[in-house]
JSON list of C-alpha atoms in Angstrom, two decimals:
[
{"chain": "A", "resi": 1, "resn": "MET", "atom": "CA", "xyz": [-17.66, -150.30, 89.73]},
{"chain": "A", "resi": 2, "resn": "THR", "atom": "CA", "xyz": [-16.02, -152.53, 92.31]},
{"chain": "A", "resi": 3, "resn": "ALA", "atom": "CA", "xyz": [-12.91, -151.76, 94.33]},
{"chain": "A", "resi": 4, "resn": "ALA", "atom": "CA", "xyz": [-11.01, -154.31, 92.25]},
{"chain": "A", "resi": 5, "resn": "GLN", "atom": "CA", "xyz": [-12.01, -152.51, 89.07]},
{"chain": "A", "resi": 6, "resn": "MET", "atom": "CA", "xyz": [-10.91, -149.19, 90.58]},
{"chain": "A", "resi": 7, "resn": "LEU", "atom": "CA", "xyz": [-7.42, -150.52, 91.26]},
{"chain": "A", "resi": 8, "resn": "ILE", "atom": "CA", "xyz": [-6.81, -151.52, 87.66]},
{"chain": "A", "resi": 9, "resn": "GLY", "atom": "CA", "xyz": [-7.56, -149.81, 84.40]},
{"chain": "A", "resi": 10, "resn": "PRO", "atom": "CA", "xyz": [-7.74, -146.11, 83.62]},
{"chain": "A", "resi": 11, "resn": "TRP", "atom": "CA", "xyz": [-8.63, -145.14, 87.20]},
{"chain": "A", "resi": 12, "resn": "GLN", "atom": "CA", "xyz": [-5.38, -146.30, 88.73]},
{"chain": "A", "resi": 13, "resn": "ASP", "atom": "CA", "xyz": [-3.95, -142.81, 89.43]},
{"chain": "A", "resi": 14, "resn": "THR", "atom": "CA", "xyz": [-7.02, -140.99, 90.69]},
{"chain": "A", "resi": 15, "resn": "ASP", "atom": "CA", "xyz": [-7.31, -139.49, 94.15]},
{"chain": "A", "resi": 16, "resn": "VAL", "atom": "CA", "xyz": [-10.11, -141.93, 94.94]},
{"chain": "A", "resi": 17, "resn": "THR", "atom": "CA", "xyz": [-7.96, -144.91, 94.00]},
{"chain": "A", "resi": 18, "resn": "ARG", "atom": "CA", "xyz": [-5.08, -143.67, 96.14]},
{"chain": "A", "resi": 19, "resn": "VAL", "atom": "CA", "xyz": [-7.37, -143.33, 99.16]},
{"chain": "A", "resi": 20, "resn": "VAL", "atom": "CA", "xyz": [-8.84, -146.81, 98.58]},
{"chain": "A", "resi": 21, "resn": "ARG", "atom": "CA", "xyz": [-5.36, -148.30, 98.23]},
{"chain": "A", "resi": 22, "resn": "ALA", "atom": "CA", "xyz": [-4.21, -146.59, 101.43]},
{"chain": "A", "resi": 23, "resn": "LEU", "atom": "CA", "xyz": [-7.20, -148.03, 103.28]},
{"chain": "A", "resi": 24, "resn": "HIS", "atom": "CA", "xyz": [-6.61, -151.51, 101.84]},
{"chain": "A", "resi": 25, "resn": "ARG", "atom": "CA", "xyz": [-3.03, -151.39, 103.10]},
{"chain": "A", "resi": 26, "resn": "SER", "atom": "CA", "xyz": [-3.77, -149.96, 106.53]},
{"chain": "A", "resi": 27, "resn": "GLY", "atom": "CA", "xyz": [-7.15, -151.39, 107.41]},
{"chain": "A", "resi": 28, "resn": "PRO", "atom": "CA", "xyz": [-9.78, -149.29, 109.16]},
{"chain": "A", "resi": 29, "resn": "THR", "atom": "CA", "xyz": [-8.54, -145.73, 109.62]},
{"chain": "A", "resi": 30, "resn": "ALA", "atom": "CA", "xyz": [-9.96, -142.49, 110.97]},
{"chain": "A", "resi": 31, "resn": "LEU", "atom": "CA", "xyz": [-10.36, -139.70, 108.43]},
{"chain": "A", "resi": 32, "resn": "CYS", "atom": "CA", "xyz": [-8.01, -137.48, 110.42]},
{"chain": "A", "resi": 33, "resn": "ASP", "atom": "CA", "xyz": [-5.27, -140.14, 110.20]},
{"chain": "A", "resi": 34, "resn": "LEU", "atom": "CA", "xyz": [-5.29, -140.52, 106.41]},
{"chain": "A", "resi": 35, "resn": "ASP", "atom": "CA", "xyz": [-2.82, -137.69, 105.89]},
{"chain": "A", "resi": 36, "resn": "GLY", "atom": "CA", "xyz": [-0.16, -139.84, 107.55]},
{"chain": "A", "resi": 37, "resn": "HIS", "atom": "CA", "xyz": [-0.20, -142.38, 104.72]},
{"chain": "A", "resi": 38, "resn": "PRO", "atom": "CA", "xyz": [2.71, -142.17, 102.25]},
{"chain": "A", "resi": 39, "resn": "GLU", "atom": "CA", "xyz": [0.32, -142.19, 99.27]},
{"chain": "A", "resi": 40, "resn": "LEU", "atom": "CA", "xyz": [-1.35, -139.04, 100.57]},
{"chain": "A", "resi": 41, "resn": "THR", "atom": "CA", "xyz": [1.63, -137.11, 101.94]},
{"chain": "A", "resi": 42, "resn": "GLY", "atom": "CA", "xyz": [1.35, -133.42, 101.27]},
{"chain": "A", "resi": 43, "resn": "TRP", "atom": "CA", "xyz": [-2.32, -133.49, 100.36]},
{"chain": "A", "resi": 44, "resn": "PRO", "atom": "CA", "xyz": [-4.44, -130.71, 101.86]},
{"chain": "A", "resi": 45, "resn": "ALA", "atom": "CA", "xyz": [-7.35, -131.85, 104.02]},
{"chain": "A", "resi": 46, "resn": "GLU", "atom": "CA", "xyz": [-9.87, -130.73, 101.40]},
{"chain": "A", "resi": 47, "resn": "ARG", "atom": "CA", "xyz": [-8.36, -133.02, 98.76]},
{"chain": "A", "resi": 48, "resn": "ILE", "atom": "CA", "xyz": [-8.46, -136.02, 101.10]},
{"chain": "A", "resi": 49, "resn": "GLU", "atom": "CA", "xyz": [-12.03, -135.26, 102.14]},
{"chain": "A", "resi": 50, "resn": "HIS", "atom": "CA", "xyz": [-13.16, -134.89, 98.53]},
{"chain": "A", "resi": 51, "resn": "ALA", "atom": "CA", "xyz": [-11.57, -138.23, 97.60]},
{"chain": "A", "resi": 52, "resn": "VAL", "atom": "CA", "xyz": [-13.16, -139.93, 100.62]},
{"chain": "A", "resi": 53, "resn": "VAL", "atom": "CA", "xyz": [-16.61, -138.55, 99.77]},
{"chain": "A", "resi": 54, "resn": "SER", "atom": "CA", "xyz": [-16.22, -139.67, 96.16]},
{"chain": "A", "resi": 55, "resn": "ALA", "atom": "CA", "xyz": [-15.08, -143.15, 97.23]},
{"chain": "A", "resi": 56, "resn": "TRP", "atom": "CA", "xyz": [-18.00, -143.43, 99.66]},
{"chain": "A", "resi": 57, "resn": "SER", "atom": "CA", "xyz": [-20.45, -142.25, 96.98]},
{"chain": "A", "resi": 58, "resn": "ASP", "atom": "CA", "xyz": [-19.11, -144.93, 94.63]},
{"chain": "A", "resi": 59, "resn": "ASN", "atom": "CA", "xyz": [-19.51, -147.58, 97.37]},
{"chain": "A", "resi": 60, "resn": "LEU", "atom": "CA", "xyz": [-15.77, -148.22, 97.51]},
{"chain": "A", "resi": 61, "resn": "ILE", "atom": "CA", "xyz": [-15.47, -147.46, 101.22]},
{"chain": "A", "resi": 62, "resn": "SER", "atom": "CA", "xyz": [-17.76, -147.55, 104.23]},
{"chain": "A", "resi": 63, "resn": "ILE", "atom": "CA", "xyz": [-17.72, -146.18, 107.75]},
{"chain": "A", "resi": 64, "resn": "ASP", "atom": "CA", "xyz": [-17.78, -148.71, 110.56]},
{"chain": "A", "resi": 65, "resn": "THR", "atom": "CA", "xyz": [-19.37, -148.37, 114.01]},
{"chain": "A", "resi": 66, "resn": "ARG", "atom": "CA", "xyz": [-16.19, -146.76, 115.38]},
{"chain": "A", "resi": 67, "resn": "ASP", "atom": "CA", "xyz": [-16.27, -144.02, 112.67]},
{"chain": "A", "resi": 68, "resn": "GLN", "atom": "CA", "xyz": [-13.33, -145.68, 110.88]},
{"chain": "A", "resi": 69, "resn": "LEU", "atom": "CA", "xyz": [-13.09, -145.66, 107.09]},
{"chain": "A", "resi": 70, "resn": "VAL", "atom": "CA", "xyz": [-12.96, -149.17, 105.63]},
{"chain": "A", "resi": 71, "resn": "ALA", "atom": "CA", "xyz": [-12.16, -150.07, 102.02]},
{"chain": "A", "resi": 72, "resn": "LEU", "atom": "CA", "xyz": [-14.58, -152.55, 100.50]}
]
């Protein structure tokens, strides 16, 4: 599943999709800074981390050489 496929269709309101969308809008971002995004406001750290791990496992995001999360 590609990032484009994740942003349309039945996956559009999942935690993973929200994290990927936030990263597409912001560009490379540190994990600790994701909670500042409007899409993720009020989320506990565990929920963000779980969504990031799931997105990484699905090859929707990567980690660059500066330890920044990058949406693919």
